[in-house]
Amino acid sequence: MTYEFIQVHTEADKIGVITLNRPKQLNALSPDLMVELGAAMTAFDADAAIGCIIITGSEKAFAAGADIGAMATFTFADVYKNDYITKHWETIRSIRKPVIAAVSGFALGGGCELAMMCDFIIAADNARFGQPEIKLGIIPGAGGTQRLPRSVGKSKAMDLVLTGRMMNADEAERAGLVSRIVPLDKLMEETLAAALMICSYSQIAVMAAKESVNRSFESGLSDGVMFERRIFHALFATQDQKEGMDAFVNKRPADFKHQ
Ligand code: CAA
């Protein structure tokens, strides 16, 4: 598939990198862009050689939100009947390999929501996050009212959603929205290093870890811990568990075969 609104390449034959590419619109997430993003992510997820996926944007903008021009004239009937912001947007939730958001510049509205749908966010020091939909007479529609409070707590989520203000990278890190801040010129280097580290581990364990952490957002503690325990037990059936523990005991590097 050829892409018009994203760029796609691989690094070290094992990391899938997707760069949002509508620079004139600050990477506003148009329906066509989201179709391409969903297709690229699904393709990387299905590729056995790929161990981790990175989504990034430009220095100025990760993404400034859903495309306001594209939706300005939509009616209730249009968005309800077509289930706007569902198809393709929700694809990311079905991706089983780790997805890192490498965010520089604006991550606003649907851009912030897209970053929050990734497994973790590495932010450049110029990153700015916000849910400014209230200024447009709407509310966040791609999970912002649900994921933001789970990340930063109710008070800060309400502050951001109700005032529409932006927060800088420092505030986002303090609040727990981003896992770390790096200098802008090191954003891809640091994100690739994190992705390479993830790729060096058993892909089965990595996918299981992602599934188990995500379960914590969907279940109560007892059910979540039981889910984790059973997956933990199941990993003892893998060759990679034997390899990882034998390598530790014999003081040698592990060579995981993802089996
Ligand atoms: N949709 C469409 N176009 C957008 C856009 C968006 N979300 N954000 C920016 N653009 C366009 C601008 O219209 C402008 O285009 P022109 O050059 O043709 O005029 C271009 O990108 C550059 O933008 P600015 O001139 O505004 O750049 P700036 O540096 O002065 O400001 C900004 C940057 C603060 C991000 C500002 O562009 C802005 O506020 N953008 C809108 C942010 C927003 O409201 N996002 C939420 C969208 S709704 C949503 O996402 C719903 C949901 O939950 C899914």
XYZ file of C-alpha atoms and ligand atoms in Angstrom:
313
model
C 0.000 0.000 0.000
C 1.253 3.500 -0.771
C 0.565 6.235 1.709
C -0.190 9.912 1.182
C -0.616 11.231 4.717
C 1.892 9.135 6.644
C 5.435 7.921 6.017
C 6.373 4.390 6.952
C 9.769 2.772 7.339
C 11.556 0.184 9.450
C 14.640 0.566 11.632
C 17.092 -2.270 12.308
C 14.639 -4.559 10.419
C 12.581 -4.856 13.606
C 11.036 -1.500 14.484
C 8.121 -0.116 12.478
C 8.170 3.690 12.362
C 5.089 5.638 11.282
C 5.492 9.394 10.786
C 2.311 11.459 10.533
C 2.772 13.664 7.507
C 0.329 16.507 6.928
C 2.741 19.306 7.856
C 0.621 22.183 6.535
C -2.257 21.109 8.803
C -0.005 20.321 11.785
C -0.737 16.621 11.182
C -4.462 17.071 11.763
C -5.978 13.604 11.818
C -8.263 13.504 8.792
C -10.377 10.423 8.080
C -8.028 9.473 5.207
C -4.965 9.769 7.444
C -6.609 7.524 10.027
C -7.374 4.894 7.359
C -3.678 4.884 6.438
C -2.539 4.813 10.068
C -4.796 1.847 10.826
C -3.557 -0.015 7.746
C 0.124 0.625 8.533
C -0.250 -0.429 12.162
C -2.138 -3.586 11.232
C 0.552 -4.470 8.680
C 3.386 -3.985 11.197
C 1.481 -5.973 13.826
C 1.141 -8.879 11.391
C 4.838 -8.781 10.372
C 6.736 -11.414 12.384
C 10.005 -9.453 12.045
C 8.584 -6.359 13.759
C 8.867 -6.227 17.548
C 7.811 -2.656 18.278
C 6.001 0.208 16.549
C 6.694 3.934 16.920
C 4.262 6.695 15.972
C 5.733 10.163 15.631
C 5.033 13.509 13.964
C 7.067 16.604 13.169
C 9.071 18.871 15.448
C 6.188 21.343 15.490
C 3.317 18.907 15.867
C 2.722 15.299 16.773
C -0.886 16.022 15.770
C -3.055 19.090 16.390
C -6.226 17.026 16.660
C -8.935 15.644 14.465
C -9.266 17.632 11.237
C -11.558 20.528 12.105
C -12.071 21.517 8.477
C -13.150 17.983 7.591
C -15.727 17.795 10.391
C -16.926 21.410 10.502
C -20.080 20.746 8.476
C -20.871 17.254 9.795
C -24.382 16.856 11.175
C -25.447 14.629 14.044
C -26.822 12.185 11.480
C -23.437 12.105 9.677
C -21.342 11.381 12.754
C -23.840 9.034 14.437
C -24.658 6.918 11.419
C -21.006 6.642 10.352
C -19.824 6.119 13.935
C -17.278 8.923 13.418
C -13.958 8.509 15.326
C -14.519 4.776 15.739
C -13.498 2.833 12.651
C -9.707 3.112 12.137
C -9.266 5.138 15.364
C -10.095 2.069 17.443
C -7.769 -0.115 15.329
C -4.889 0.931 17.539
C -6.505 -0.801 20.511
C -6.283 -4.133 18.687
C -2.535 -3.857 18.059
C -0.812 -6.494 20.207
C 2.808 -5.405 19.795
C 4.085 -2.432 21.823
C 3.376 1.011 20.383
C 5.418 4.019 21.531
C 4.317 7.599 20.852
C 7.342 9.860 20.244
C 5.808 13.283 20.759
C 7.279 16.664 19.876
C 5.321 19.879 19.535
C 1.538 19.966 19.771
C -0.406 16.873 20.813
C -3.881 18.345 21.046
C -7.388 16.923 20.964
C -7.325 13.753 18.905
C -3.516 14.077 18.808
C -3.318 13.807 22.594
C -5.882 10.999 22.466
C -3.872 9.145 19.818
C -0.743 9.445 21.983
C -2.708 8.126 24.975
C -3.870 5.119 22.933
C -0.205 4.180 22.497
C 1.421 2.082 25.220
C 3.643 4.879 26.461
C 4.674 8.368 25.503
C 8.216 9.685 25.214
C 8.034 13.468 25.006
C 10.481 15.969 23.573
C 11.062 18.981 25.785
C 8.943 21.135 23.431
C 5.872 18.879 23.639
C 2.533 20.424 24.584
C -0.527 18.396 25.441
C -4.158 19.412 25.693
C -7.803 18.643 25.034
C -9.040 21.955 23.599
C -12.281 20.567 22.102
C -14.373 22.634 24.533
C -13.309 25.733 22.573
C -14.991 24.233 19.489
C -18.307 23.529 21.180
C -17.639 19.801 21.530
C -15.885 17.458 23.961
C -12.981 15.044 23.388
C -14.320 12.199 21.272
C -11.466 9.720 20.945
C -11.245 8.636 24.562
C -9.839 11.819 26.114
C -12.413 12.052 28.898
C -11.703 8.423 29.818
C -7.965 7.963 29.356
C -6.800 11.361 30.591
C -8.267 10.953 34.136
C -6.824 7.439 34.290
C -3.401 8.953 33.503
C -3.363 12.251 35.362
C -6.226 11.977 37.864
C -9.635 13.663 37.916
C -8.617 17.174 38.945
C -6.010 17.792 36.244
C -8.124 16.013 33.618
C -11.097 18.245 34.457
C -8.818 21.311 34.398
C -7.522 20.431 30.918
C -10.856 19.320 29.450
C -12.901 22.202 30.880
C -10.447 25.068 30.293
C -8.916 23.720 27.086
C -5.475 24.880 28.260
C -2.259 23.151 27.198
C 0.311 21.614 29.524
C 4.012 21.515 28.749
C 6.246 18.434 28.855
C 7.335 19.045 32.473
C 3.763 19.206 33.715
C 2.827 16.168 31.619
C 5.672 14.165 33.121
C 4.853 15.272 36.680
C 1.238 14.260 36.062
C 2.211 10.823 34.745
C 1.001 11.311 31.171
C 4.468 10.831 29.683
C 7.040 8.281 30.763
C 10.064 10.509 30.150
C 11.203 13.786 28.597
C 14.185 13.966 26.267
C 15.807 16.866 24.403
C 14.066 17.512 21.089
C 17.135 16.552 19.019
C 17.364 13.212 20.861
C 13.685 12.229 20.572
C 14.041 9.591 17.863
C 17.408 8.322 19.142
C 15.983 7.741 22.630
C 12.723 6.282 21.352
C 14.551 3.907 19.008
C 16.807 2.821 21.884
C 13.733 2.007 23.984
C 12.170 0.140 21.054
C 15.380 -1.817 20.414
C 15.522 -2.834 24.066
C 11.926 -4.092 23.889
C 12.761 -6.007 20.681
C 15.658 -7.752 22.434
C 13.237 -9.546 24.775
C 10.900 -12.479 24.152
C 8.139 -11.187 21.895
C 5.692 -13.505 23.618
C 6.579 -12.088 27.056
C 6.416 -8.540 25.704
C 2.960 -9.065 24.196
C 1.790 -10.790 27.367
C 3.099 -7.913 29.500
C 1.242 -5.384 27.347
C -1.962 -7.412 27.506
C -1.689 -7.768 31.263
C -1.012 -4.069 31.958
C -3.913 -3.113 29.676
C -6.146 -5.526 31.582
C -5.675 -3.349 34.665
C -7.737 -0.653 32.924
C -10.578 -3.025 32.160
C -11.006 -5.067 35.346
C -11.102 -4.940 39.148
C -7.939 -5.737 41.118
C -8.770 -9.381 41.964
C -9.717 -10.240 38.391
C -6.715 -8.346 37.048
C -4.269 -10.082 39.376
C -5.771 -13.474 38.491
C -5.450 -12.649 34.777
C -1.799 -11.698 35.334
C -1.121 -14.833 37.414
C -2.473 -17.163 34.744
C -0.476 -15.449 31.981
C 2.602 -15.594 34.210
C 2.023 -19.323 34.633
C 1.479 -19.797 30.901
C 4.841 -18.219 30.064
C 6.521 -21.206 31.727
C 5.373 -23.181 28.668
C 7.587 -21.089 26.361
C 11.112 -21.860 25.184
C 11.916 -18.221 25.837
C 11.327 -18.642 29.582
C 13.778 -21.581 29.613
C 16.267 -19.561 27.575
C 15.948 -16.408 29.701
C 16.418 -18.185 32.999
C 19.183 -20.484 31.736
C 21.033 -17.457 30.374
C 20.783 -15.732 33.756
C 21.927 -18.811 35.693
C 24.877 -19.363 33.322
C 25.789 -15.665 33.152
C 25.401 -15.327 29.389
C 23.207 -13.115 27.207
C 19.795 -14.579 26.393
C 18.997 -15.418 22.782
C 15.213 -15.341 22.558
C 13.583 -17.139 19.619
C 10.075 -15.838 20.317
C 8.800 -19.370 20.806
N -7.582 20.596 12.009
C -7.390 21.163 10.804
N -6.416 22.083 10.557
C -5.633 22.429 11.590
C -5.784 21.881 12.874
C -6.803 20.906 13.076
N -7.024 20.293 14.254
N -4.856 22.431 13.698
C -4.153 23.302 12.936
N -4.619 23.296 11.674
C -4.136 24.097 10.541
C -4.532 25.556 10.687
O -5.852 25.767 10.231
C -3.487 26.237 9.824
O -3.877 26.085 8.480
P -3.701 27.354 7.451
O -2.225 27.595 7.394
O -4.274 26.837 6.166
O -4.454 28.482 8.047
C -2.256 25.358 10.035
O -2.710 24.117 10.545
C -1.283 25.975 11.033
O -2.031 26.254 12.209
P -1.950 27.691 12.950
O -1.713 28.783 11.966
O -3.170 27.799 13.818
O -0.612 27.471 13.827
P -0.269 28.151 15.222
O 1.159 27.773 15.505
O -0.654 29.576 15.252
O -1.230 27.391 16.301
C -2.273 25.467 17.304
C -1.062 26.022 16.528
C -2.327 26.056 18.696
C -2.084 23.952 17.383
C -3.579 25.823 16.532
O -3.437 25.453 15.164
C -4.801 25.145 17.065
O -5.352 25.555 18.083
N -5.272 24.061 16.384
C -6.499 23.385 16.732
C -6.311 22.479 17.929
C -7.638 21.802 18.288
O -8.627 22.451 18.550
N -7.647 20.449 18.307
C -8.816 19.681 18.607
C -9.526 19.268 17.340
S -11.098 18.495 17.648
C -10.710 16.887 18.048
O -9.563 16.495 18.068
C -11.887 16.002 18.385
C -11.523 14.715 18.990
O -11.451 14.567 20.182
C -11.251 13.561 18.139
